[in-house]
mmCIF file with all atom_site columns, C-alpha atoms in Angstrom:
data_model
loop_
_atom_site.group_PDB
_atom_site.id
_atom_site.type_symbol
_atom_site.label_atom_id
_atom_site.label_alt_id
_atom_site.label_comp_id
_atom_site.label_asym_id
_atom_site.label_entity_id
_atom_site.label_seq_id
_atom_site.pdbx_PDB_ins_code
_atom_site.Cartn_x
_atom_site.Cartn_y
_atom_site.Cartn_z
_atom_site.occupancy
_atom_site.B_iso_or_equiv
_atom_site.pdbx_formal_charge
_atom_site.auth_seq_id
_atom_site.auth_comp_id
_atom_site.auth_asym_id
_atom_site.auth_atom_id
_atom_site.pdbx_PDB_model_num
ATOM 1   C CA . ASP A 1 1   ? 7.749   11.212  31.011 1.00 65.00 ? 15  ASP A CA 1
ATOM 2   C CA . ALA A 1 2   ? 10.066  10.955  28.099 1.00 78.00 ? 16  ALA A CA 1
ATOM 3   C CA . GLY A 1 3   ? 7.129   9.654   25.550 1.00 92.00 ? 17  GLY A CA 1
ATOM 4   C CA . VAL A 1 4   ? 7.226   6.463   23.757 1.00 96.00 ? 18  VAL A CA 1
ATOM 5   C CA . ILE A 1 5   ? 10.634  5.348   22.942 1.00 96.00 ? 19  ILE A CA 1
ATOM 6   C CA . GLN A 1 6   ? 11.682  3.196   19.970 1.00 97.00 ? 20  GLN A CA 1
ATOM 7   C CA . SER A 1 7   ? 15.022  1.863   19.142 1.00 97.00 ? 21  SER A CA 1
ATOM 8   C CA . PRO A 1 8   ? 16.824  1.608   16.956 1.00 97.00 ? 22  PRO A CA 1
ATOM 9   C CA . ARG A 1 9   ? 16.103  4.847   14.962 1.00 95.00 ? 23  ARG A CA 1
ATOM 10  C CA . HIS A 1 10  ? 17.739  3.687   12.056 1.00 96.00 ? 24  HIS A CA 1
ATOM 11  C CA . GLU A 1 11  ? 18.486  -0.034  10.717 1.00 97.00 ? 25  GLU A CA 1
ATOM 12  C CA . VAL A 1 12  ? 20.065  -1.084  7.763  1.00 97.00 ? 26  VAL A CA 1
ATOM 13  C CA . THR A 1 13  ? 20.057  -4.821  7.143  1.00 97.00 ? 27  THR A CA 1
ATOM 14  C CA . GLU A 1 14  ? 20.665  -7.620  4.354  1.00 97.00 ? 28  GLU A CA 1
ATOM 15  C CA . MET A 1 15  ? 17.753  -9.652  2.997  1.00 97.00 ? 29  MET A CA 1
ATOM 16  C CA . GLY A 1 16  ? 17.336  -12.781 4.935  1.00 97.00 ? 30  GLY A CA 1
ATOM 17  C CA . GLN A 1 17  ? 18.553  -11.310 8.187  1.00 97.00 ? 31  GLN A CA 1
ATOM 18  C CA . GLU A 1 18  ? 16.411  -10.897 11.294 1.00 97.00 ? 32  GLU A CA 1
ATOM 19  C CA . VAL A 1 19  ? 15.255  -7.607  12.369 1.00 98.00 ? 33  VAL A CA 1
ATOM 20  C CA . THR A 1 20  ? 14.123  -6.651  15.849 1.00 98.00 ? 34  THR A CA 1
ATOM 21  C CA . LEU A 1 21  ? 12.353  -3.357  16.360 1.00 98.00 ? 35  LEU A CA 1
ATOM 22  C CA . ARG A 1 22  ? 11.773  -2.540  20.253 1.00 98.00 ? 36  ARG A CA 1
ATOM 23  C CA . CYS A 1 23  ? 9.201   0.094   21.860 1.00 98.00 ? 37  CYS A CA 1
ATOM 24  C CA . LYS A 1 24  ? 8.699   1.172   25.323 1.00 98.00 ? 38  LYS A CA 1
ATOM 25  C CA . PRO A 1 25  ? 5.048   2.654   25.497 1.00 97.00 ? 39  PRO A CA 1
ATOM 26  C CA . ILE A 1 26  ? 4.187   5.556   28.126 1.00 95.00 ? 40  ILE A CA 1
ATOM 27  C CA . SER A 1 27  ? 3.589   4.408   31.649 1.00 94.00 ? 41  SER A CA 1
ATOM 28  C CA . GLY A 1 28  ? 0.164   3.636   32.265 1.00 92.00 ? 42  GLY A CA 1
ATOM 29  C CA . HIS A 1 29  ? -0.878  3.140   28.703 1.00 94.00 ? 43  HIS A CA 1
ATOM 30  C CA . ASP A 1 30  ? -2.756  0.005   28.539 1.00 92.00 ? 44  ASP A CA 1
ATOM 31  C CA . TYR A 1 31  ? -2.866  -0.182  24.475 1.00 93.00 ? 45  TYR A CA 1
ATOM 32  C CA . LEU A 1 32  ? -0.115  -0.354  22.125 1.00 96.00 ? 46  LEU A CA 1
ATOM 33  C CA . PHE A 1 33  ? 0.063   -0.193  18.524 1.00 95.00 ? 47  PHE A CA 1
ATOM 34  C CA . TRP A 1 34  ? 2.711   -1.122  15.633 1.00 97.00 ? 48  TRP A CA 1
ATOM 35  C CA . TYR A 1 35  ? 2.384   0.791   12.421 1.00 95.00 ? 49  TYR A CA 1
ATOM 36  C CA . ARG A 1 36  ? 4.388   0.966   9.187  1.00 95.00 ? 50  ARG A CA 1
ATOM 37  C CA . GLN A 1 37  ? 4.592   3.945   6.889  1.00 94.00 ? 51  GLN A CA 1
ATOM 38  C CA . THR A 1 38  ? 5.613   3.911   3.532  1.00 92.00 ? 52  THR A CA 1
ATOM 39  C CA . MET A 1 39  ? 5.178   6.374   0.367  1.00 87.00 ? 53  MET A CA 1
ATOM 40  C CA . MET A 1 40  ? 3.113   3.754   -1.419 1.00 87.00 ? 54  MET A CA 1
ATOM 41  C CA . ARG A 1 41  ? 0.975   2.607   1.098  1.00 86.00 ? 55  ARG A CA 1
ATOM 42  C CA . GLY A 1 42  ? 0.917   5.434   3.379  1.00 86.00 ? 56  GLY A CA 1
ATOM 43  C CA . LEU A 1 43  ? 0.111   4.509   7.276  1.00 90.00 ? 57  LEU A CA 1
ATOM 44  C CA . GLU A 1 44  ? -0.785  0.932   8.168  1.00 90.00 ? 58  GLU A CA 1
ATOM 45  C CA . LEU A 1 45  ? -1.744  -0.604  11.456 1.00 92.00 ? 59  LEU A CA 1
ATOM 46  C CA . LEU A 1 46  ? 0.133   -4.000  11.574 1.00 95.00 ? 60  LEU A CA 1
ATOM 47  C CA . ILE A 1 47  ? -0.833  -4.926  15.189 1.00 95.00 ? 61  ILE A CA 1
ATOM 48  C CA . TYR A 1 48  ? -2.514  -3.839  18.400 1.00 94.00 ? 62  TYR A CA 1
ATOM 49  C CA . PHE A 1 49  ? -2.445  -4.996  22.195 1.00 95.00 ? 63  PHE A CA 1
ATOM 50  C CA . ASN A 1 50  ? -4.237  -4.251  25.193 1.00 93.00 ? 64  ASN A CA 1
ATOM 51  C CA . ASN A 1 51  ? -2.940  -4.964  28.492 1.00 93.00 ? 65  ASN A CA 1
ATOM 52  C CA . ASN A 1 52  ? -0.062  -6.921  26.777 1.00 95.00 ? 66  ASN A CA 1
ATOM 53  C CA . VAL A 1 53  ? -2.790  -9.088  24.913 1.00 95.00 ? 67  VAL A CA 1
ATOM 54  C CA . PRO A 1 54  ? -2.686  -8.902  21.062 1.00 94.00 ? 68  PRO A CA 1
ATOM 55  C CA . ILE A 1 55  ? -6.138  -7.810  19.691 1.00 91.00 ? 69  ILE A CA 1
ATOM 56  C CA . ASP A 1 56  ? -6.079  -7.664  16.174 1.00 90.00 ? 70  ASP A CA 1
ATOM 57  C CA . ASP A 1 57  ? -3.083  -8.706  14.010 1.00 93.00 ? 71  ASP A CA 1
ATOM 58  C CA . SER A 1 58  ? -4.968  -8.802  11.015 1.00 91.00 ? 72  SER A CA 1
ATOM 59  C CA . GLY A 1 59  ? -2.786  -5.955  9.287  1.00 92.00 ? 73  GLY A CA 1
ATOM 60  C CA . MET A 1 60  ? 0.581   -8.165  9.610  1.00 94.00 ? 74  MET A CA 1
ATOM 61  C CA . PRO A 1 61  ? 1.584   -8.926  6.037  1.00 87.00 ? 75  PRO A CA 1
ATOM 62  C CA . GLU A 1 62  ? 3.077   -12.288 6.342  1.00 85.00 ? 76  GLU A CA 1
ATOM 63  C CA . ASP A 1 63  ? 4.153   -14.859 8.788  1.00 91.00 ? 77  ASP A CA 1
ATOM 64  C CA . ARG A 1 64  ? 7.432   -13.362 8.452  1.00 95.00 ? 78  ARG A CA 1
ATOM 65  C CA . PHE A 1 65  ? 6.329   -10.789 10.859 1.00 97.00 ? 79  PHE A CA 1
ATOM 66  C CA . SER A 1 66  ? 5.619   -11.224 14.665 1.00 97.00 ? 80  SER A CA 1
ATOM 67  C CA . ALA A 1 67  ? 5.019   -8.863  17.687 1.00 98.00 ? 81  ALA A CA 1
ATOM 68  C CA . LYS A 1 68  ? 5.287   -9.880  21.281 1.00 97.00 ? 82  LYS A CA 1
ATOM 69  C CA . MET A 1 69  ? 4.350   -7.731  24.218 1.00 98.00 ? 83  MET A CA 1
ATOM 70  C CA . PRO A 1 70  ? 5.742   -9.692  27.192 1.00 97.00 ? 84  PRO A CA 1
ATOM 71  C CA . ASN A 1 71  ? 4.914   -7.080  30.042 1.00 95.00 ? 85  ASN A CA 1
ATOM 72  C CA . ALA A 1 72  ? 3.350   -3.412  30.264 1.00 95.00 ? 86  ALA A CA 1
ATOM 73  C CA . SER A 1 73  ? 6.603   -1.703  29.399 1.00 95.00 ? 87  SER A CA 1
ATOM 74  C CA . PHE A 1 74  ? 8.010   -3.290  26.294 1.00 97.00 ? 88  PHE A CA 1
ATOM 75  C CA . SER A 1 75  ? 7.096   -4.641  22.738 1.00 98.00 ? 89  SER A CA 1
ATOM 76  C CA . THR A 1 76  ? 9.011   -6.039  19.857 1.00 98.00 ? 90  THR A CA 1
ATOM 77  C CA . LEU A 1 77  ? 8.274   -6.379  16.336 1.00 98.00 ? 91  LEU A CA 1
ATOM 78  C CA . LYS A 1 78  ? 10.018  -8.920  14.820 1.00 98.00 ? 92  LYS A CA 1
ATOM 79  C CA . ILE A 1 79  ? 10.890  -9.744  10.892 1.00 97.00 ? 93  ILE A CA 1
ATOM 80  C CA . GLN A 1 80  ? 12.570  -13.054 10.075 1.00 97.00 ? 94  GLN A CA 1
ATOM 81  C CA . PRO A 1 81  ? 13.825  -13.361 7.292  1.00 96.00 ? 95  PRO A CA 1
ATOM 82  C CA . SER A 1 82  ? 13.681  -9.609  6.093  1.00 96.00 ? 96  SER A CA 1
ATOM 83  C CA . GLU A 1 83  ? 13.141  -8.685  2.299  1.00 96.00 ? 97  GLU A CA 1
ATOM 84  C CA . PRO A 1 84  ? 13.663  -5.289  0.427  1.00 96.00 ? 98  PRO A CA 1
ATOM 85  C CA . ARG A 1 85  ? 9.831   -4.768  0.288  1.00 95.00 ? 99  ARG A CA 1
ATOM 86  C CA . ASP A 1 86  ? 9.845   -4.525  4.233  1.00 96.00 ? 100 ASP A CA 1
ATOM 87  C CA . SER A 1 87  ? 11.589  -1.412  4.156  1.00 97.00 ? 101 SER A CA 1
ATOM 88  C CA . ALA A 1 88  ? 9.727   1.381   5.632  1.00 97.00 ? 102 ALA A CA 1
ATOM 89  C CA . VAL A 1 89  ? 9.289   3.604   8.583  1.00 96.00 ? 103 VAL A CA 1
ATOM 90  C CA . TYR A 1 90  ? 7.942   1.501   11.606 1.00 97.00 ? 104 TYR A CA 1
ATOM 91  C CA . PHE A 1 91  ? 6.182   3.355   14.316 1.00 96.00 ? 105 PHE A CA 1
ATOM 92  C CA . CYS A 1 92  ? 4.983   2.288   17.769 1.00 96.00 ? 106 CYS A CA 1
ATOM 93  C CA . ALA A 1 93  ? 2.033   4.261   19.356 1.00 95.00 ? 107 ALA A CA 1
ATOM 94  C CA . SER A 1 94  ? 0.529   3.829   22.826 1.00 95.00 ? 108 SER A CA 1
ATOM 95  C CA . SER A 1 95  ? -2.723  5.311   24.277 1.00 91.00 ? 109 SER A CA 1
ATOM 96  C CA . SER A 1 96  ? -4.990  5.201   27.338 1.00 87.00 ? 110 SER A CA 1
ATOM 97  C CA . ARG A 1 97  ? -8.497  3.577   26.504 1.00 79.00 ? 111 ARG A CA 1
ATOM 98  C CA . THR A 1 98  ? -10.100 7.042   25.578 1.00 72.00 ? 112 THR A CA 1
ATOM 99  C CA . GLY A 1 99  ? -7.132  9.203   24.516 1.00 73.00 ? 113 GLY A CA 1
ATOM 100 C CA . GLY A 1 100 ? -5.192  9.869   21.422 1.00 79.00 ? 114 GLY A CA 1
ATOM 101 C CA . TYR A 1 101 ? -2.001  8.218   20.473 1.00 87.00 ? 115 TYR A CA 1
ATOM 102 C CA . THR A 1 102 ? 1.510   8.953   21.487 1.00 92.00 ? 116 THR A CA 1
ATOM 103 C CA . PHE A 1 103 ? 3.685   8.090   18.672 1.00 93.00 ? 117 PHE A CA 1
ATOM 104 C CA . GLY A 1 104 ? 7.355   7.283   19.108 1.00 94.00 ? 118 GLY A CA 1
ATOM 105 C CA . SER A 1 105 ? 9.715   8.584   16.773 1.00 93.00 ? 119 SER A CA 1
ATOM 106 C CA . GLY A 1 106 ? 10.124  5.596   14.597 1.00 95.00 ? 120 GLY A CA 1
ATOM 107 C CA . THR A 1 107 ? 12.644  3.256   13.052 1.00 97.00 ? 121 THR A CA 1
ATOM 108 C CA . ARG A 1 108 ? 13.745  3.802   9.838  1.00 96.00 ? 122 ARG A CA 1
ATOM 109 C CA . LEU A 1 109 ? 14.187  0.140   8.166  1.00 98.00 ? 123 LEU A CA 1
ATOM 110 C CA . THR A 1 110 ? 16.224  -0.307  5.071  1.00 97.00 ? 124 THR A CA 1
ATOM 111 C CA . VAL A 1 111 ? 16.786  -4.037  3.919  1.00 97.00 ? 125 VAL A CA 1
ATOM 112 C CA . VAL A 1 112 ? 19.279  -4.194  1.006  1.00 97.00 ? 126 VAL A CA 1
ATOM 113 C CA . ALA B 2 1   ? -17.373 0.486   9.400  1.00 75.00 ? 4   ALA B CA 1
ATOM 114 C CA . GLN B 2 2   ? -15.781 3.553   10.640 1.00 81.00 ? 5   GLN B CA 1
ATOM 115 C CA . SER B 2 3   ? -13.813 5.685   8.256  1.00 89.00 ? 6   SER B CA 1
ATOM 116 C CA . VAL B 2 4   ? -12.092 8.978   7.846  1.00 93.00 ? 7   VAL B CA 1
ATOM 117 C CA . ALA B 2 5   ? -11.517 10.803  4.493  1.00 95.00 ? 8   ALA B CA 1
ATOM 118 C CA . GLN B 2 6   ? -9.519  13.650  3.645  1.00 96.00 ? 9   GLN B CA 1
ATOM 119 C CA . PRO B 2 7   ? -10.305 14.667  0.129  1.00 96.00 ? 10  PRO B CA 1
ATOM 120 C CA . GLU B 2 8   ? -7.084  16.585  -0.683 1.00 96.00 ? 11  GLU B CA 1
ATOM 121 C CA . ASP B 2 9   ? -3.982  14.647  -1.411 1.00 95.00 ? 12  ASP B CA 1
ATOM 122 C CA . GLN B 2 10  ? -2.290  18.349  -1.399 1.00 97.00 ? 13  GLN B CA 1
ATOM 123 C CA . VAL B 2 11  ? -3.105  21.942  -0.164 1.00 97.00 ? 14  VAL B CA 1
ATOM 124 C CA . ASN B 2 12  ? -1.227  24.797  -1.205 1.00 97.00 ? 15  ASN B CA 1
ATOM 125 C CA . VAL B 2 13  ? -1.466  28.080  0.524  1.00 97.00 ? 16  VAL B CA 1
ATOM 126 C CA . ALA B 2 14  ? 0.426   31.214  0.311  1.00 97.00 ? 17  ALA B CA 1
ATOM 127 C CA . GLU B 2 15  ? 2.212   32.462  3.522  1.00 97.00 ? 18  GLU B CA 1
ATOM 128 C CA . GLY B 2 16  ? 0.159   34.820  5.628  1.00 97.00 ? 19  GLY B CA 1
ATOM 129 C CA . ASN B 2 17  ? -3.254  33.429  4.517  1.00 97.00 ? 20  ASN B CA 1
ATOM 130 C CA . PRO B 2 18  ? -5.950  31.437  6.085  1.00 97.00 ? 21  PRO B CA 1
ATOM 131 C CA . LEU B 2 19  ? -5.586  27.729  5.624  1.00 97.00 ? 22  LEU B CA 1
ATOM 132 C CA . THR B 2 20  ? -8.124  24.678  5.744  1.00 97.00 ? 23  THR B CA 1
ATOM 133 C CA . VAL B 2 21  ? -7.375  20.974  5.753  1.00 98.00 ? 24  VAL B CA 1
ATOM 134 C CA . LYS B 2 22  ? -10.696 19.159  5.094  1.00 98.00 ? 25  LYS B CA 1
ATOM 135 C CA . CYS B 2 23  ? -11.627 15.920  6.904  1.00 98.00 ? 26  CYS B CA 1
ATOM 136 C CA . THR B 2 24  ? -15.070 14.104  6.962  1.00 97.00 ? 27  THR B CA 1
ATOM 137 C CA . TYR B 2 25  ? -15.770 11.166  8.669  1.00 94.00 ? 28  TYR B CA 1
ATOM 138 C CA . SER B 2 26  ? -18.457 7.857   9.265  1.00 92.00 ? 29  SER B CA 1
ATOM 139 C CA . VAL B 2 27  ? -18.906 6.363   11.990 1.00 86.00 ? 30  VAL B CA 1
ATOM 140 C CA . SER B 2 28  ? -21.746 4.801   14.341 1.00 83.00 ? 31  SER B CA 1
ATOM 141 C CA . GLY B 2 29  ? -21.690 6.398   17.814 1.00 83.00 ? 32  GLY B CA 1
ATOM 142 C CA . ASN B 2 30  ? -20.023 9.579   19.259 1.00 83.00 ? 33  ASN B CA 1
ATOM 143 C CA . PRO B 2 31  ? -16.454 10.195  17.801 1.00 87.00 ? 34  PRO B CA 1
ATOM 144 C CA . TYR B 2 32  ? -13.505 11.307  19.151 1.00 89.00 ? 35  TYR B CA 1
ATOM 145 C CA . LEU B 2 33  ? -11.820 13.136  16.452 1.00 93.00 ? 36  LEU B CA 1
ATOM 146 C CA . PHE B 2 34  ? -8.046  14.100  16.334 1.00 94.00 ? 37  PHE B CA 1
ATOM 147 C CA . TRP B 2 35  ? -5.379  15.738  13.953 1.00 96.00 ? 38  TRP B CA 1
ATOM 148 C CA . TYR B 2 36  ? -1.947  14.813  13.851 1.00 96.00 ? 39  TYR B CA 1
ATOM 149 C CA . VAL B 2 37  ? 0.697   16.523  12.072 1.00 96.00 ? 40  VAL B CA 1
ATOM 150 C CA . GLN B 2 38  ? 4.151   14.871  10.382 1.00 95.00 ? 41  GLN B CA 1
ATOM 151 C CA . TYR B 2 39  ? 6.998   16.757  9.770  1.00 93.00 ? 42  TYR B CA 1
ATOM 152 C CA . PRO B 2 40  ? 9.982   15.083  7.674  1.00 87.00 ? 43  PRO B CA 1
ATOM 153 C CA . ASN B 2 41  ? 11.684  12.234  9.164  1.00 83.00 ? 44  ASN B CA 1
ATOM 154 C CA . ARG B 2 42  ? 9.447   12.492  12.515 1.00 86.00 ? 45  ARG B CA 1
ATOM 155 C CA . GLY B 2 43  ? 6.774   10.573  14.250 1.00 88.00 ? 46  GLY B CA 1
ATOM 156 C CA . LEU B 2 44  ? 2.993   11.860  14.216 1.00 92.00 ? 47  LEU B CA 1
ATOM 157 C CA . GLN B 2 45  ? 2.316   14.642  16.799 1.00 93.00 ? 48  GLN B CA 1
ATOM 158 C CA . PHE B 2 46  ? -0.663  15.203  18.394 1.00 92.00 ? 49  PHE B CA 1
ATOM 159 C CA . LEU B 2 47  ? -2.223  18.784  17.357 1.00 95.00 ? 50  LEU B CA 1
ATOM 160 C CA . LEU B 2 48  ? -5.415  18.757  18.713 1.00 94.00 ? 51  LEU B CA 1
ATOM 161 C CA . LYS B 2 49  ? -8.747  16.850  19.705 1.00 92.00 ? 52  LYS B CA 1
ATOM 162 C CA . TYR B 2 50  ? -12.627 17.144  20.141 1.00 92.00 ? 53  TYR B CA 1
ATOM 163 C CA . ILE B 2 51  ? -14.340 14.642  22.436 1.00 88.00 ? 54  ILE B CA 1
ATOM 164 C CA . THR B 2 52  ? -17.136 16.830  23.752 1.00 84.00 ? 55  THR B CA 1
ATOM 165 C CA . GLY B 2 53  ? -18.367 20.353  24.376 1.00 86.00 ? 56  GLY B CA 1
ATOM 166 C CA . ASP B 2 54  ? -17.615 23.181  22.343 1.00 89.00 ? 57  ASP B CA 1
ATOM 167 C CA . ASN B 2 55  ? -17.477 22.611  18.559 1.00 91.00 ? 58  ASN B CA 1
ATOM 168 C CA . LEU B 2 56  ? -14.415 24.776  18.104 1.00 95.00 ? 59  LEU B CA 1
ATOM 169 C CA . VAL B 2 57  ? -11.338 23.207  19.319 1.00 95.00 ? 60  VAL B CA 1
ATOM 170 C CA . LYS B 2 58  ? -7.906  25.126  19.780 1.00 95.00 ? 61  LYS B CA 1
ATOM 171 C CA . GLY B 2 59  ? -4.736  22.969  19.579 1.00 93.00 ? 62  GLY B CA 1
ATOM 172 C CA . SER B 2 60  ? -1.124  23.754  19.101 1.00 91.00 ? 63  SER B CA 1
ATOM 173 C CA . TYR B 2 61  ? 0.926   26.024  17.069 1.00 92.00 ? 64  TYR B CA 1
ATOM 174 C CA . GLY B 2 62  ? -2.311  28.365  16.568 1.00 95.00 ? 65  GLY B CA 1
ATOM 175 C CA . PHE B 2 63  ? -4.298  25.661  14.715 1.00 97.00 ? 66  PHE B CA 1
ATOM 176 C CA . GLU B 2 64  ? -7.961  25.082  15.393 1.00 97.00 ? 67  GLU B CA 1
ATOM 177 C CA . ALA B 2 65  ? -10.539 22.699  14.227 1.00 97.00 ? 68  ALA B CA 1
ATOM 178 C CA . GLU B 2 66  ? -14.610 22.867  14.212 1.00 95.00 ? 69  GLU B CA 1
ATOM 179 C CA . PHE B 2 67  ? -16.538 19.781  14.756 1.00 95.00 ? 70  PHE B CA 1
ATOM 180 C CA . ASN B 2 68  ? -19.699 20.043  12.829 1.00 95.00 ? 71  ASN B CA 1
ATOM 181 C CA . LYS B 2 69  ? -21.866 17.053  13.301 1.00 92.00 ? 72  LYS B CA 1
ATOM 182 C CA . SER B 2 70  ? -24.701 17.574  10.914 1.00 93.00 ? 73  SER B CA 1
ATOM 183 C CA . GLN B 2 71  ? -21.739 17.520  7.808  1.00 95.00 ? 74  GLN B CA 1
ATOM 184 C CA . THR B 2 72  ? -19.749 14.812  9.917  1.00 94.00 ? 75  THR B CA 1
ATOM 185 C CA . SER B 2 73  ? -16.857 16.973  9.335  1.00 96.00 ? 76  SER B CA 1
ATOM 186 C CA . PHE B 2 74  ? -13.519 18.203  11.500 1.00 97.00 ? 77  PHE B CA 1
ATOM 187 C CA . HIS B 2 75  ? -11.938 20.574  9.204  1.00 98.00 ? 78  HIS B CA 1
ATOM 188 C CA . LEU B 2 76  ? -8.651  21.969  10.341 1.00 98.00 ? 79  LEU B CA 1
ATOM 189 C CA . LYS B 2 77  ? -7.981  25.949  10.203 1.00 98.00 ? 80  LYS B CA 1
ATOM 190 C CA . LYS B 2 78  ? -5.464  28.507  10.836 1.00 97.00 ? 81  LYS B CA 1
ATOM 191 C CA . PRO B 2 79  ? -5.841  32.307  10.259 1.00 97.00 ? 82  PRO B CA 1
ATOM 192 C CA . SER B 2 80  ? -2.490  32.819  8.786  1.00 97.00 ? 83  SER B CA 1
ATOM 193 C CA . ALA B 2 81  ? -0.132  30.191  7.875  1.00 97.00 ? 84  ALA B CA 1
ATOM 194 C CA . LEU B 2 82  ? 3.611   30.064  8.547  1.00 97.00 ? 85  LEU B CA 1
ATOM 195 C CA . VAL B 2 83  ? 6.104   28.395  6.361  1.00 96.00 ? 86  VAL B CA 1
ATOM 196 C CA . SER B 2 84  ? 6.922   26.201  9.155  1.00 95.00 ? 87  SER B CA 1
ATOM 197 C CA . ASP B 2 85  ? 3.406   24.644  8.997  1.00 96.00 ? 88  ASP B CA 1
ATOM 198 C CA . SER B 2 86  ? 4.601   22.996  5.808  1.00 97.00 ? 89  SER B CA 1
ATOM 199 C CA . ALA B 2 87  ? 4.300   19.077  6.722  1.00 97.00 ? 90  ALA B CA 1
ATOM 200 C CA . LEU B 2 88  ? 1.762   16.040  6.600  1.00 97.00 ? 91  LEU B CA 1
ATOM 201 C CA . TYR B 2 89  ? -1.600  16.289  8.138  1.00 97.00 ? 92  TYR B CA 1
ATOM 202 C CA . PHE B 2 90  ? -3.659  13.505  9.430  1.00 96.00 ? 93  PHE B CA 1
ATOM 203 C CA . CYS B 2 91  ? -7.311  13.503  10.742 1.00 96.00 ? 94  CYS B CA 1
ATOM 204 C CA . ALA B 2 92  ? -8.364  10.693  12.946 1.00 93.00 ? 95  ALA B CA 1
ATOM 205 C CA . VAL B 2 93  ? -11.451 8.965   14.615 1.00 90.00 ? 96  VAL B CA 1
ATOM 206 C CA . ARG B 2 94  ? -11.890 6.957   17.762 1.00 85.00 ? 97  ARG B CA 1
ATOM 207 C CA . VAL B 2 95  ? -15.537 5.986   18.609 1.00 77.00 ? 98  VAL B CA 1
ATOM 208 C CA . TRP B 2 96  ? -16.411 6.443   22.008 1.00 67.00 ? 99  TRP B CA 1
ATOM 209 C CA . ASN B 2 97  ? -16.341 3.490   24.406 1.00 64.00 ? 100 ASN B CA 1
ATOM 210 C CA . ARG B 2 98  ? -16.479 1.127   20.995 1.00 63.00 ? 101 ARG B CA 1
ATOM 211 C CA . ASP B 2 99  ? -13.351 0.844   19.230 1.00 64.00 ? 102 ASP B CA 1
ATOM 212 C CA . ASP B 2 100 ? -10.288 0.127   20.495 1.00 73.00 ? 103 ASP B CA 1
ATOM 213 C CA . LYS B 2 101 ? -8.179  1.704   17.794 1.00 79.00 ? 104 LYS B CA 1
ATOM 214 C CA . ILE B 2 102 ? -7.733  5.003   15.833 1.00 84.00 ? 105 ILE B CA 1
ATOM 215 C CA . ILE B 2 103 ? -8.884  5.036   12.310 1.00 87.00 ? 106 ILE B CA 1
ATOM 216 C CA . PHE B 2 104 ? -6.578  7.578   10.204 1.00 90.00 ? 107 PHE B CA 1
ATOM 217 C CA . GLY B 2 105 ? -7.147  9.255   7.020  1.00 92.00 ? 108 GLY B CA 1
ATOM 218 C CA . LYS B 2 106 ? -4.548  9.105   4.271  1.00 92.00 ? 109 LYS B CA 1
ATOM 219 C CA . GLY B 2 107 ? -2.819  12.302  5.023  1.00 95.00 ? 110 GLY B CA 1
ATOM 220 C CA . THR B 2 108 ? -2.846  15.783  3.385  1.00 97.00 ? 111 THR B CA 1
ATOM 221 C CA . ARG B 2 109 ? 0.482   17.235  2.641  1.00 97.00 ? 112 ARG B CA 1
ATOM 222 C CA . LEU B 2 110 ? 0.346   21.048  3.281  1.00 97.00 ? 113 LEU B CA 1
ATOM 223 C CA . HIS B 2 111 ? 2.330   23.549  1.313  1.00 97.00 ? 114 HIS B CA 1
ATOM 224 C CA . ILE B 2 112 ? 3.029   26.881  2.438  1.00 97.00 ? 115 ILE B CA 1
ATOM 225 C CA . LEU B 2 113 ? 4.692   29.251  -0.214 1.00 95.00 ? 116 LEU B CA 1
ATOM 226 C CA . PRO B 2 114 ? 6.444   31.997  0.774  1.00 93.00 ? 117 PRO B CA 1
#
């Protein structure tokens, strides 16, 4: 298995633009998690899905953030409009019911 | 509520010396415990986990961790540190058959001094 695949690896965008981050989880994993990591706040859970259904989105900072999981092999995290304070590394992770997480390599987002 | 505490923001160890990175947890139920490592500009990598059985768990890169139920601790250890062990280490807990999500500690930055 190729692991959790995230794209793009780096994204630089201007304030106000829409940003879409993508994630392909490990086949057979029924949980998918989106995290954000910054120096100031560390690792924050944004939202997670079970069997493609959003379970807990209480970590999503604002209405500008949205996440979807249209099928078991794909998820997106969208920011619209983006702001400089959204600059961070965004990680996707997947897991089975009882296992640990497997993380993707992350997307480093810079909003200028 | 489930929680994980890593009391040290940073740990400095001389190369060749033993290292310990501390972790305590608070859960209601049987915990799954994990250690992850993050190298610069990389995602978190799984090191080891405790689910049940032997309290001493061996993982990747020569690391091990000891589950202590009475002290609710799961400290990460290595007998002889390498400079390449320098990284950010996260302890995490998941409650068996209860929680869907893993709770992460804030992380401990490990510096191995040559």
